[in-house]
Structure formats: structure tokens, C-alpha cells
């Protein structure tokens, strides 16, 4: 029987999630061996600055993937502005300029769905504070593919729309406060 | 209009565009020197050479092999010193066999050498 080893952590967030993300990034040990994906709603035409801001707090390298780049362990990948970020079979990135989904590009649903298809039970999908429903259907896809689903406690979220929507749509495995999420992820290794 | 102002041309914006309510429409005369054609990059061979090719956010939808085929064609179509502009999320890292220089790394502007 395969051991339930989670290899990939896919995190979606929007309004109110930035601080949670920086706390998380500063908590990862430098030998963390999972690959971490961040899909954060961001300004369309601001292409630089975000990665740099996240890098300041991070012990692992933060980068925006280019199309067809291979996914490596111990790296933090941030979805680039104004592209959808797909996770393709064979563990590499695909970028797309298709229409916005849930008014968002990058869309959390798109990355989560493609990650669910590629990673199946080897992934954890996490949804944080945000002001629209992007990610709710994506979390459903993760659950149905056998992955673990975690939602930040809506009571703690600056904006509860995103996390509450996910809870409406799927039976989410865990509802946690951000400190518990961080602890849980660190203890995976 | 900010970009137009930055050009500091000895002409007005309205020399080139009709401004109606909230829309700008390019004036007809600008099309006098423009040809529209339908080409399938996979099939066509063109003898023309171009000073500027904008091929933005198309390569991302193709396999690496097809990208390679298309980029070779584009390279042949570029005049010496001609420019190729790709989408911001695109790159030529998997295509080091294409002899083209990076003119602007951030804006994904590439330039075929003059020699």
C-alpha cells in the first residue's frame, strides 16, 4: 500500500492573505523537501516586486515559473501576473492567457484542478482569506482526486468569502487557524 | 496617449486616431501599407523578411518540438537586426539552437544579429 506522503502543497489566497503567506514562508526550514505553489490574486500589470517581497521572508527560493519549467522540491513557485498557471503531467508548468476565471488570472481554480489531476493524493490544497469564490471548485477537484483539503478558519480570515465558499461546496478535511496550518506543514517532514 | 506623448513626434494624436466619446479608432490611411494574410505557421514557407515579429502568448500552447519548428521559421523570416517579441511569461531557454540575442530580458524582446 502506498504511504500517504504529501509531496506538493498548493496554496490559494487573495485579499487578506499576504501576511499569512509571509509567516508561512519564514517558517519553512531551508531543507524543506516539498514543492510549494502560491496562487495569489495580484495586480494584472505589476510584474515585478511581488516575488522580491516574498523572498525577503523566505528561507526557500521564491520564483515565478516560466512556461514548461520543471517542478523541483524545496522551491516556492508563485503564479505570474496575468497568466493562468497549469500543473501538467510530467511535473512541469504550463502558462496560459485564456480568459479570467472568477474574474481572476491567475485563477486558483485552474491551478488546483490541474494540480489535482497531476498530483492526485500526493498533494495538499490550502485556501486562505479572499474576497471571491475562486478556489471553491478547485478544492472540490483536489478532494475528489484524493488530496488533502485545508481551509483557513473563516472566523480568522480578514475576508471570509473565499474560505466560506469552499466549505459550502465540499466536505473540507481540516479547518485551521493559520498558526496551526503552518505547524502542520512544518511537521510533514 | 501617454506612450504617444513620450515619442515626442511633430504630430498630434488626432492625426492618427479619430476620437469619439470613449473610443479611439485608428484612421483608415494607416491601413494603406498593411497586408492581412492567413498563414499556417506549420505549413507555410514565406520568403519575406520582417523587421519586427510579435508572436506573443502563442508558443505556450505548443509542445517544445513544435516550438522549435516555429522558432526556426520565425528566425528565417526575421531580417538582420530584426526584432522578435514574445509574451512576458515566455522564453527561449529550451531553444539555445536559435541564434538570437536578448535585447530586453524583462520585456522578452529578442534581436537577430546584423551579421
PDB file of C-alpha atoms in Angstrom:
ATOM      1  CA  UNK A   1       0.000   0.000   0.000  1.00  0.00           C
ATOM      2  CA  UNK A   2       1.360   3.425  -0.814  1.00  0.00           C
ATOM      3  CA  UNK A   3       2.267   5.577   2.154  1.00  0.00           C
ATOM      4  CA  UNK A   4       0.309   8.767   2.361  1.00  0.00           C
ATOM      5  CA  UNK A   5       3.211  11.064   1.645  1.00  0.00           C
ATOM      6  CA  UNK A   6       2.278  14.533   0.602  1.00  0.00           C
ATOM      7  CA  UNK A   7       4.830  15.952  -1.839  1.00  0.00           C
ATOM      8  CA  UNK A   8       3.137  19.097  -3.054  1.00  0.00           C
ATOM      9  CA  UNK A   9       1.476  21.969  -1.239  1.00  0.00           C
ATOM     10  CA  UNK A  10      -0.779  24.211  -3.297  1.00  0.00           C
ATOM     11  CA  UNK A  11      -1.993  27.400  -1.629  1.00  0.00           C
ATOM     12  CA  UNK A  12      -4.574  29.871  -2.909  1.00  0.00           C
ATOM     13  CA  UNK A  13      -5.293  33.257  -1.406  1.00  0.00           C
ATOM     14  CA  UNK A  14      -6.495  36.755  -2.119  1.00  0.00           C
ATOM     15  CA  UNK A  15      -7.369  39.814  -0.052  1.00  0.00           C
ATOM     16  CA  UNK A  16      -6.032  39.419   3.487  1.00  0.00           C
ATOM     17  CA  UNK A  17      -3.687  36.529   2.792  1.00  0.00           C
ATOM     18  CA  UNK A  18      -0.343  38.267   2.307  1.00  0.00           C
ATOM     19  CA  UNK A  19       0.741  38.278   5.946  1.00  0.00           C
ATOM     20  CA  UNK A  20      -0.237  34.629   6.397  1.00  0.00           C
ATOM     21  CA  UNK A  21       1.905  33.748   3.397  1.00  0.00           C
ATOM     22  CA  UNK A  22       4.947  35.623   4.673  1.00  0.00           C
ATOM     23  CA  UNK A  23       4.604  33.971   8.096  1.00  0.00           C
ATOM     24  CA  UNK A  24       4.470  30.598   6.404  1.00  0.00           C
ATOM     25  CA  UNK A  25       7.455  31.278   4.161  1.00  0.00           C
ATOM     26  CA  UNK A  26       9.611  32.372   7.086  1.00  0.00           C
ATOM     27  CA  UNK A  27       8.671  29.186   8.965  1.00  0.00           C
ATOM     28  CA  UNK A  28       9.795  26.677   6.328  1.00  0.00           C
ATOM     29  CA  UNK A  29      13.193  25.183   7.165  1.00  0.00           C
ATOM     30  CA  UNK A  30      15.783  25.588   4.415  1.00  0.00           C
ATOM     31  CA  UNK A  31      15.832  21.818   3.856  1.00  0.00           C
ATOM     32  CA  UNK A  32      12.070  21.542   3.307  1.00  0.00           C
ATOM     33  CA  UNK A  33      11.590  18.928   0.609  1.00  0.00           C
ATOM     34  CA  UNK A  34       8.081  19.645  -0.664  1.00  0.00           C
ATOM     35  CA  UNK A  35       7.255  21.808  -3.646  1.00  0.00           C
ATOM     36  CA  UNK A  36       5.042  24.747  -2.736  1.00  0.00           C
ATOM     37  CA  UNK A  37       2.772  26.612  -5.131  1.00  0.00           C
ATOM     38  CA  UNK A  38       1.245  30.009  -4.407  1.00  0.00           C
ATOM     39  CA  UNK A  39      -1.689  31.304  -6.403  1.00  0.00           C
ATOM     40  CA  UNK A  40      -2.378  34.745  -5.080  1.00  0.00           C
ATOM     41  CA  UNK A  41      -4.675  37.224  -6.740  1.00  0.00           C
ATOM     42  CA  UNK A  42      -2.483  40.088  -7.803  1.00  0.00           C
ATOM     43  CA  UNK A  43      -2.444  43.259  -9.878  1.00  0.00           C
ATOM     44  CA  UNK A  44      -2.517  42.387 -13.576  1.00  0.00           C
ATOM     45  CA  UNK A  45       0.182  44.667 -14.869  1.00  0.00           C
ATOM     46  CA  UNK A  46       2.558  44.770 -11.928  1.00  0.00           C
ATOM     47  CA  UNK A  47       5.129  42.209 -12.940  1.00  0.00           C
ATOM     48  CA  UNK A  48       7.970  42.776 -10.523  1.00  0.00           C
ATOM     49  CA  UNK A  49       8.145  43.327  -6.807  1.00  0.00           C
ATOM     50  CA  UNK A  50       5.898  40.556  -5.544  1.00  0.00           C
ATOM     51  CA  UNK A  51       8.476  37.781  -5.784  1.00  0.00           C
ATOM     52  CA  UNK A  52      11.050  40.082  -4.212  1.00  0.00           C
ATOM     53  CA  UNK A  53       8.705  40.952  -1.333  1.00  0.00           C
ATOM     54  CA  UNK A  54       8.030  37.274  -0.628  1.00  0.00           C
ATOM     55  CA  UNK A  55      11.718  36.357  -0.987  1.00  0.00           C
ATOM     56  CA  UNK A  56      12.631  38.712   1.864  1.00  0.00           C
ATOM     57  CA  UNK A  57      10.851  36.458   4.334  1.00  0.00           C
ATOM     58  CA  UNK A  58      11.524  33.110   2.738  1.00  0.00           C
ATOM     59  CA  UNK A  59      14.155  30.501   3.510  1.00  0.00           C
ATOM     60  CA  UNK A  60      13.381  28.743   0.253  1.00  0.00           C
ATOM     61  CA  UNK A  61      13.814  30.213  -3.201  1.00  0.00           C
ATOM     62  CA  UNK A  62      10.705  32.015  -4.493  1.00  0.00           C
ATOM     63  CA  UNK A  63      10.274  32.330  -8.243  1.00  0.00           C
ATOM     64  CA  UNK A  64       7.641  32.763 -10.913  1.00  0.00           C
ATOM     65  CA  UNK A  65       7.791  29.762 -13.226  1.00  0.00           C
ATOM     66  CA  UNK A  66       8.271  30.105 -16.948  1.00  0.00           C
ATOM     67  CA  UNK A  67       6.297  28.002 -19.365  1.00  0.00           C
ATOM     68  CA  UNK A  68       7.441  24.341 -19.460  1.00  0.00           C
ATOM     69  CA  UNK A  69       9.705  24.730 -16.421  1.00  0.00           C
ATOM     70  CA  UNK A  70      10.109  21.525 -14.376  1.00  0.00           C
ATOM     71  CA  UNK A  71       8.849  21.398 -10.814  1.00  0.00           C
ATOM     72  CA  UNK A  72      11.538  20.922  -8.166  1.00  0.00           C
ATOM     73  CA  UNK A  73      11.415  20.025  -4.485  1.00  0.00           C
ATOM     74  CA  UNK A  74      12.133  22.637  -1.850  1.00  0.00           C
ATOM     75  CA  UNK A  75      11.025  25.533  -4.039  1.00  0.00           C
ATOM     76  CA  UNK A  76       8.253  28.110  -3.789  1.00  0.00           C
ATOM     77  CA  UNK A  77       6.519  28.872  -7.088  1.00  0.00           C
ATOM     78  CA  UNK A  78       4.377  31.995  -7.422  1.00  0.00           C
ATOM     79  CA  UNK A  79       1.819  32.197 -10.230  1.00  0.00           C
ATOM     80  CA  UNK A  80       2.909  35.067 -12.528  1.00  0.00           C
ATOM     81  CA  UNK A  81       0.697  38.108 -13.065  1.00  0.00           C
ATOM     82  CA  UNK A  82      -1.888  37.858 -15.811  1.00  0.00           C
ATOM     83  CA  UNK A  83      -1.280  34.192 -16.659  1.00  0.00           C
ATOM     84  CA  UNK A  84      -3.041  31.036 -15.538  1.00  0.00           C
ATOM     85  CA  UNK A  85      -0.602  28.530 -14.086  1.00  0.00           C
ATOM     86  CA  UNK A  86      -1.281  24.910 -15.014  1.00  0.00           C
ATOM     87  CA  UNK A  87       0.453  21.922 -13.477  1.00  0.00           C
ATOM     88  CA  UNK A  88       0.971  19.353 -16.210  1.00  0.00           C
ATOM     89  CA  UNK A  89       1.504  15.595 -16.172  1.00  0.00           C
ATOM     90  CA  UNK A  90       5.234  15.037 -16.044  1.00  0.00           C
ATOM     91  CA  UNK A  91       5.512  17.673 -13.314  1.00  0.00           C
ATOM     92  CA  UNK A  92       6.068  20.837 -15.252  1.00  0.00           C
ATOM     93  CA  UNK A  93       4.318  24.181 -15.582  1.00  0.00           C
ATOM     94  CA  UNK A  94       2.111  25.366 -18.398  1.00  0.00           C
ATOM     95  CA  UNK A  95       1.147  29.025 -18.697  1.00  0.00           C
ATOM     96  CA  UNK A  96      -1.968  30.276 -20.410  1.00  0.00           C
ATOM     97  CA  UNK A  97      -3.576  33.549 -21.350  1.00  0.00           C
ATOM     98  CA  UNK A  98      -7.116  32.188 -21.542  1.00  0.00           C
ATOM     99  CA  UNK A  99      -9.983  34.266 -20.170  1.00  0.00           C
ATOM    100  CA  UNK A 100     -10.092  35.132 -16.482  1.00  0.00           C
ATOM    101  CA  UNK A 101     -11.891  32.616 -14.300  1.00  0.00           C
ATOM    102  CA  UNK A 102     -13.852  34.061 -11.372  1.00  0.00           C
ATOM    103  CA  UNK A 103     -12.560  37.459 -12.601  1.00  0.00           C
ATOM    104  CA  UNK A 104      -9.059  36.238 -11.848  1.00  0.00           C
ATOM    105  CA  UNK A 105      -5.985  35.485 -13.851  1.00  0.00           C
ATOM    106  CA  UNK A 106      -4.131  33.673 -12.299  1.00  0.00           C
ATOM    107  CA  UNK A 107      -7.116  31.674 -11.152  1.00  0.00           C
ATOM    108  CA  UNK A 108      -6.871  29.427  -8.107  1.00  0.00           C
ATOM    109  CA  UNK A 109      -9.445  27.021  -9.562  1.00  0.00           C
ATOM    110  CA  UNK A 110      -7.319  26.426 -12.643  1.00  0.00           C
ATOM    111  CA  UNK A 111      -4.110  25.618 -10.756  1.00  0.00           C
ATOM    112  CA  UNK A 112      -5.927  23.491  -8.160  1.00  0.00           C
ATOM    113  CA  UNK A 113      -7.786  21.485 -10.810  1.00  0.00           C
ATOM    114  CA  UNK A 114      -4.697  20.795 -12.872  1.00  0.00           C
ATOM    115  CA  UNK A 115      -2.676  20.002  -9.724  1.00  0.00           C
ATOM    116  CA  UNK A 116      -5.392  17.581  -8.572  1.00  0.00           C
ATOM    117  CA  UNK A 117      -5.233  15.813 -11.925  1.00  0.00           C
ATOM    118  CA  UNK A 118      -1.424  15.592 -11.900  1.00  0.00           C
ATOM    119  CA  UNK A 119      -0.609  15.078  -8.225  1.00  0.00           C
ATOM    120  CA  UNK A 120      -3.737  13.220  -7.083  1.00  0.00           C
ATOM    121  CA  UNK A 121      -3.417  12.041  -3.475  1.00  0.00           C
ATOM    122  CA  UNK A 122       0.129  13.363  -3.154  1.00  0.00           C
ATOM    123  CA  UNK A 123      -0.969  16.947  -2.627  1.00  0.00           C
ATOM    124  CA  UNK A 124      -2.462  19.268  -0.061  1.00  0.00           C
ATOM    125  CA  UNK A 125      -4.734  22.074  -1.216  1.00  0.00           C
ATOM    126  CA  UNK A 126      -4.993  25.075   1.113  1.00  0.00           C
ATOM    127  CA  UNK A 127      -7.306  28.056   0.785  1.00  0.00           C
ATOM    128  CA  UNK A 128      -6.786  31.309   2.704  1.00  0.00           C
ATOM    129  CA  UNK A 129      -8.564  34.630   3.108  1.00  0.00           C
ATOM    130  CA  UNK A 130     -10.098  36.147  -0.031  1.00  0.00           C
ATOM    131  CA  UNK A 131     -12.977  38.176  -1.408  1.00  0.00           C
ATOM    132  CA  UNK A 132     -14.345  35.976  -4.178  1.00  0.00           C
ATOM    133  CA  UNK A 133     -15.194  32.327  -4.773  1.00  0.00           C
ATOM    134  CA  UNK A 134     -12.101  31.417  -6.761  1.00  0.00           C
ATOM    135  CA  UNK A 135     -10.735  28.147  -5.378  1.00  0.00           C
ATOM    136  CA  UNK A 136     -14.009  26.621  -4.166  1.00  0.00           C
ATOM    137  CA  UNK A 137     -14.383  24.332  -7.184  1.00  0.00           C
ATOM    138  CA  UNK A 138     -10.636  23.755  -7.264  1.00  0.00           C
ATOM    139  CA  UNK A 139     -10.731  22.416  -3.714  1.00  0.00           C
ATOM    140  CA  UNK A 140     -13.520  20.069  -4.751  1.00  0.00           C
ATOM    141  CA  UNK A 141     -11.265  18.718  -7.503  1.00  0.00           C
ATOM    142  CA  UNK A 142      -8.441  18.182  -5.007  1.00  0.00           C
ATOM    143  CA  UNK A 143     -10.734  16.291  -2.643  1.00  0.00           C
ATOM    144  CA  UNK A 144     -12.158  14.135  -5.411  1.00  0.00           C
ATOM    145  CA  UNK A 145      -8.653  13.227  -6.609  1.00  0.00           C
ATOM    146  CA  UNK A 146      -7.723  12.056  -3.120  1.00  0.00           C
ATOM    147  CA  UNK A 147      -5.701  15.037  -1.956  1.00  0.00           C
ATOM    148  CA  UNK A 148      -5.962  16.648   1.481  1.00  0.00           C
ATOM    149  CA  UNK A 149      -8.011  19.848   1.737  1.00  0.00           C
ATOM    150  CA  UNK A 150      -7.395  22.543   4.348  1.00  0.00           C
ATOM    151  CA  UNK A 151      -9.197  25.836   4.697  1.00  0.00           C
ATOM    152  CA  UNK A 152      -8.200  28.735   6.929  1.00  0.00           C
ATOM    153  CA  UNK A 153     -10.840  29.230   9.627  1.00  0.00           C
ATOM    154  CA  UNK A 154     -13.263  31.799   8.147  1.00  0.00           C
ATOM    155  CA  UNK A 155     -13.504  33.385  11.618  1.00  0.00           C
ATOM    156  CA  UNK A 156      -9.816  34.237  11.388  1.00  0.00           C
ATOM    157  CA  UNK A 157      -9.844  35.382   7.751  1.00  0.00           C
ATOM    158  CA  UNK A 158      -9.735  39.098   7.058  1.00  0.00           C
ATOM    159  CA  UNK A 159     -12.249  38.368   4.304  1.00  0.00           C
ATOM    160  CA  UNK A 160     -14.210  35.140   4.737  1.00  0.00           C
ATOM    161  CA  UNK A 161     -15.840  34.839   1.290  1.00  0.00           C
ATOM    162  CA  UNK A 162     -13.264  32.515  -0.249  1.00  0.00           C
ATOM    163  CA  UNK A 163     -12.935  30.041   2.599  1.00  0.00           C
ATOM    164  CA  UNK A 164     -16.673  30.022   3.329  1.00  0.00           C
ATOM    165  CA  UNK A 165     -17.396  29.274  -0.337  1.00  0.00           C
ATOM    166  CA  UNK A 166     -15.039  26.289  -0.301  1.00  0.00           C
ATOM    167  CA  UNK A 167     -16.770  24.917   2.814  1.00  0.00           C
ATOM    168  CA  UNK A 168     -20.154  25.218   1.098  1.00  0.00           C
ATOM    169  CA  UNK A 169     -19.069  23.259  -1.935  1.00  0.00           C
ATOM    170  CA  UNK A 170     -17.033  20.384  -0.463  1.00  0.00           C
ATOM    171  CA  UNK A 171     -16.527  18.479   2.757  1.00  0.00           C
ATOM    172  CA  UNK A 172     -13.174  20.055   3.579  1.00  0.00           C
ATOM    173  CA  UNK A 173     -10.840  17.822   5.606  1.00  0.00           C
ATOM    174  CA  UNK A 174      -9.488  20.432   8.010  1.00  0.00           C
ATOM    175  CA  UNK A 175     -10.451  23.944   9.105  1.00  0.00           C
ATOM    176  CA  UNK A 176      -7.486  25.537  10.872  1.00  0.00           C
ATOM    177  CA  UNK A 177      -6.138  28.840  12.039  1.00  0.00           C
ATOM    178  CA  UNK A 178      -3.031  29.967  10.176  1.00  0.00           C
ATOM    179  CA  UNK A 179      -0.625  29.076  13.025  1.00  0.00           C
ATOM    180  CA  UNK A 180      -1.992  25.532  13.070  1.00  0.00           C
ATOM    181  CA  UNK A 181      -1.666  25.297   9.285  1.00  0.00           C
ATOM    182  CA  UNK A 182       1.959  26.388   9.498  1.00  0.00           C
ATOM    183  CA  UNK A 183       2.703  23.886  12.256  1.00  0.00           C
ATOM    184  CA  UNK A 184       1.004  21.110  10.310  1.00  0.00           C
ATOM    185  CA  UNK A 185       3.014  21.805   7.159  1.00  0.00           C
ATOM    186  CA  UNK A 186       6.338  22.001   9.005  1.00  0.00           C
ATOM    187  CA  UNK A 187       5.631  18.692  10.725  1.00  0.00           C
ATOM    188  CA  UNK A 188       5.153  16.908   7.421  1.00  0.00           C
ATOM    189  CA  UNK A 189       8.887  16.482   7.245  1.00  0.00           C
TER     190      UNK A 189
ATOM    191  CA  UNK B   1      -1.795  58.615 -25.127  1.00  0.00           C
ATOM    192  CA  UNK B   2       0.997  58.765 -22.559  1.00  0.00           C
ATOM    193  CA  UNK B   3       3.068  56.456 -24.749  1.00  0.00           C
ATOM    194  CA  UNK B   4       2.307  58.661 -27.754  1.00  0.00           C
ATOM    195  CA  UNK B   5       3.427  61.766 -25.871  1.00  0.00           C
ATOM    196  CA  UNK B   6       6.662  60.026 -24.937  1.00  0.00           C
ATOM    197  CA  UNK B   7       7.507  59.671 -28.639  1.00  0.00           C
ATOM    198  CA  UNK B   8       7.663  63.468 -28.946  1.00  0.00           C
ATOM    199  CA  UNK B   9       6.578  63.353 -32.563  1.00  0.00           C
ATOM    200  CA  UNK B  10       5.958  66.512 -34.508  1.00  0.00           C
ATOM    201  CA  UNK B  11       2.295  65.471 -34.828  1.00  0.00           C
ATOM    202  CA  UNK B  12      -0.854  65.167 -32.765  1.00  0.00           C
ATOM    203  CA  UNK B  13      -2.561  62.049 -31.514  1.00  0.00           C
ATOM    204  CA  UNK B  14      -5.619  63.118 -33.512  1.00  0.00           C
ATOM    205  CA  UNK B  15      -3.561  62.973 -36.724  1.00  0.00           C
ATOM    206  CA  UNK B  16      -3.633  59.208 -36.377  1.00  0.00           C
ATOM    207  CA  UNK B  17      -6.766  58.430 -34.397  1.00  0.00           C
ATOM    208  CA  UNK B  18     -10.405  59.501 -34.555  1.00  0.00           C
ATOM    209  CA  UNK B  19     -11.586  60.161 -31.041  1.00  0.00           C
ATOM    210  CA  UNK B  20     -15.272  59.502 -30.391  1.00  0.00           C
ATOM    211  CA  UNK B  21     -16.764  59.535 -26.877  1.00  0.00           C
ATOM    212  CA  UNK B  22     -14.666  56.923 -25.084  1.00  0.00           C
ATOM    213  CA  UNK B  23     -13.189  55.216 -28.128  1.00  0.00           C
ATOM    214  CA  UNK B  24     -10.126  55.733 -30.271  1.00  0.00           C
ATOM    215  CA  UNK B  25     -10.232  54.456 -33.842  1.00  0.00           C
ATOM    216  CA  UNK B  26      -7.143  54.222 -35.989  1.00  0.00           C
ATOM    217  CA  UNK B  27      -7.518  56.315 -39.142  1.00  0.00           C
ATOM    218  CA  UNK B  28      -8.075  54.470 -42.443  1.00  0.00           C
ATOM    219  CA  UNK B  29      -4.880  55.703 -44.090  1.00  0.00           C
ATOM    220  CA  UNK B  30      -2.814  53.728 -41.578  1.00  0.00           C
ATOM    221  CA  UNK B  31      -4.026  50.562 -43.325  1.00  0.00           C
ATOM    222  CA  UNK B  32      -2.681  51.636 -46.719  1.00  0.00           C
ATOM    223  CA  UNK B  33       0.607  49.862 -46.069  1.00  0.00           C
ATOM    224  CA  UNK B  34      -0.834  46.912 -44.180  1.00  0.00           C
ATOM    225  CA  UNK B  35      -1.422  43.415 -45.590  1.00  0.00           C
ATOM    226  CA  UNK B  36      -3.592  40.923 -43.761  1.00  0.00           C
ATOM    227  CA  UNK B  37      -2.927  37.287 -44.639  1.00  0.00           C
ATOM    228  CA  UNK B  38      -3.893  33.932 -43.218  1.00  0.00           C
ATOM    229  CA  UNK B  39      -0.888  31.730 -42.689  1.00  0.00           C
ATOM    230  CA  UNK B  40      -0.462  28.396 -41.002  1.00  0.00           C
ATOM    231  CA  UNK B  41       2.977  28.524 -39.472  1.00  0.00           C
ATOM    232  CA  UNK B  42       3.239  24.786 -39.513  1.00  0.00           C
ATOM    233  CA  UNK B  43       2.741  24.589 -43.269  1.00  0.00           C
ATOM    234  CA  UNK B  44       3.664  27.821 -44.940  1.00  0.00           C
ATOM    235  CA  UNK B  45       7.045  28.834 -46.142  1.00  0.00           C
ATOM    236  CA  UNK B  46       7.445  32.518 -46.647  1.00  0.00           C
ATOM    237  CA  UNK B  47      10.273  34.283 -48.387  1.00  0.00           C
ATOM    238  CA  UNK B  48       9.512  37.662 -46.869  1.00  0.00           C
ATOM    239  CA  UNK B  49      11.702  39.199 -44.231  1.00  0.00           C
ATOM    240  CA  UNK B  50      10.358  41.228 -41.379  1.00  0.00           C
ATOM    241  CA  UNK B  51      11.914  43.855 -39.136  1.00  0.00           C
ATOM    242  CA  UNK B  52       9.549  43.118 -36.265  1.00  0.00           C
ATOM    243  CA  UNK B  53       7.646  39.969 -35.378  1.00  0.00           C
ATOM    244  CA  UNK B  54       5.212  39.974 -32.468  1.00  0.00           C
ATOM    245  CA  UNK B  55       4.464  36.379 -31.513  1.00  0.00           C
ATOM    246  CA  UNK B  56       3.100  36.758 -28.040  1.00  0.00           C
ATOM    247  CA  UNK B  57       1.500  34.049 -25.936  1.00  0.00           C
ATOM    248  CA  UNK B  58       1.204  31.518 -28.760  1.00  0.00           C
ATOM    249  CA  UNK B  59       4.283  29.370 -28.080  1.00  0.00           C
ATOM    250  CA  UNK B  60       2.995  28.478 -24.618  1.00  0.00           C
ATOM    251  CA  UNK B  61       0.287  26.362 -26.258  1.00  0.00           C
ATOM    252  CA  UNK B  62       2.750  24.247 -28.245  1.00  0.00           C
ATOM    253  CA  UNK B  63       4.973  21.327 -27.370  1.00  0.00           C
ATOM    254  CA  UNK B  64       8.700  22.008 -27.206  1.00  0.00           C
ATOM    255  CA  UNK B  65       9.178  20.265 -30.569  1.00  0.00           C
ATOM    256  CA  UNK B  66       6.602  22.381 -32.330  1.00  0.00           C
ATOM    257  CA  UNK B  67       8.023  25.493 -30.689  1.00  0.00           C
ATOM    258  CA  UNK B  68      11.380  24.570 -32.166  1.00  0.00           C
ATOM    259  CA  UNK B  69       9.947  24.197 -35.695  1.00  0.00           C
ATOM    260  CA  UNK B  70       8.105  27.502 -35.486  1.00  0.00           C
ATOM    261  CA  UNK B  71      11.021  29.406 -33.997  1.00  0.00           C
ATOM    262  CA  UNK B  72      13.306  28.240 -36.808  1.00  0.00           C
ATOM    263  CA  UNK B  73      10.764  29.581 -39.312  1.00  0.00           C
ATOM    264  CA  UNK B  74      10.449  32.858 -37.445  1.00  0.00           C
ATOM    265  CA  UNK B  75      14.214  33.187 -37.296  1.00  0.00           C
ATOM    266  CA  UNK B  76      14.402  32.788 -41.067  1.00  0.00           C
ATOM    267  CA  UNK B  77      11.654  35.354 -41.550  1.00  0.00           C
ATOM    268  CA  UNK B  78      13.428  37.984 -39.478  1.00  0.00           C
ATOM    269  CA  UNK B  79      15.597  40.485 -41.297  1.00  0.00           C
ATOM    270  CA  UNK B  80      19.123  41.029 -39.995  1.00  0.00           C
ATOM    271  CA  UNK B  81      18.825  43.177 -36.873  1.00  0.00           C
ATOM    272  CA  UNK B  82      15.103  42.395 -36.794  1.00  0.00           C
ATOM    273  CA  UNK B  83      13.186  42.037 -33.538  1.00  0.00           C
ATOM    274  CA  UNK B  84      11.052  39.215 -32.137  1.00  0.00           C
ATOM    275  CA  UNK B  85       8.774  39.964 -29.196  1.00  0.00           C
ATOM    276  CA  UNK B  86       7.315  37.139 -27.098  1.00  0.00           C
ATOM    277  CA  UNK B  87       4.828  37.148 -24.203  1.00  0.00           C
ATOM    278  CA  UNK B  88       6.085  38.092 -20.761  1.00  0.00           C
ATOM    279  CA  UNK B  89       5.813  34.526 -19.449  1.00  0.00           C
ATOM    280  CA  UNK B  90       7.653  33.035 -22.424  1.00  0.00           C
ATOM    281  CA  UNK B  91      11.323  32.378 -23.022  1.00  0.00           C
ATOM    282  CA  UNK B  92      13.810  30.766 -25.407  1.00  0.00           C
ATOM    283  CA  UNK B  93      15.695  28.795 -22.750  1.00  0.00           C
ATOM    284  CA  UNK B  94      14.823  25.453 -24.323  1.00  0.00           C
ATOM    285  CA  UNK B  95      15.917  26.714 -27.735  1.00  0.00           C
ATOM    286  CA  UNK B  96      19.571  27.608 -27.448  1.00  0.00           C
ATOM    287  CA  UNK B  97      19.993  26.409 -31.055  1.00  0.00           C
ATOM    288  CA  UNK B  98      18.134  29.515 -32.262  1.00  0.00           C
ATOM    289  CA  UNK B  99      20.812  32.152 -32.789  1.00  0.00           C
ATOM    290  CA  UNK B 100      19.158  35.271 -31.438  1.00  0.00           C
ATOM    291  CA  UNK B 101      20.217  37.796 -28.813  1.00  0.00           C
ATOM    292  CA  UNK B 102      18.224  39.080 -25.864  1.00  0.00           C
ATOM    293  CA  UNK B 103      17.628  42.809 -26.275  1.00  0.00           C
ATOM    294  CA  UNK B 104      15.386  43.203 -23.227  1.00  0.00           C
ATOM    295  CA  UNK B 105      15.148  40.354 -20.720  1.00  0.00           C
ATOM    296  CA  UNK B 106      12.093  41.713 -18.881  1.00  0.00           C
ATOM    297  CA  UNK B 107      10.020  42.644 -21.920  1.00  0.00           C
ATOM    298  CA  UNK B 108      11.039  39.482 -23.846  1.00  0.00           C
ATOM    299  CA  UNK B 109      12.453  41.382 -26.814  1.00  0.00           C
ATOM    300  CA  UNK B 110      14.962  39.466 -28.931  1.00  0.00           C
ATOM    301  CA  UNK B 111      17.140  40.704 -31.770  1.00  0.00           C
ATOM    302  CA  UNK B 112      18.615  38.819 -34.685  1.00  0.00           C
ATOM    303  CA  UNK B 113      22.210  39.826 -35.164  1.00  0.00           C
ATOM    304  CA  UNK B 114      23.106  42.041 -38.076  1.00  0.00           C
ATOM    305  CA  UNK B 115      25.868  39.752 -39.290  1.00  0.00           C
TER     306      UNK B 115
END
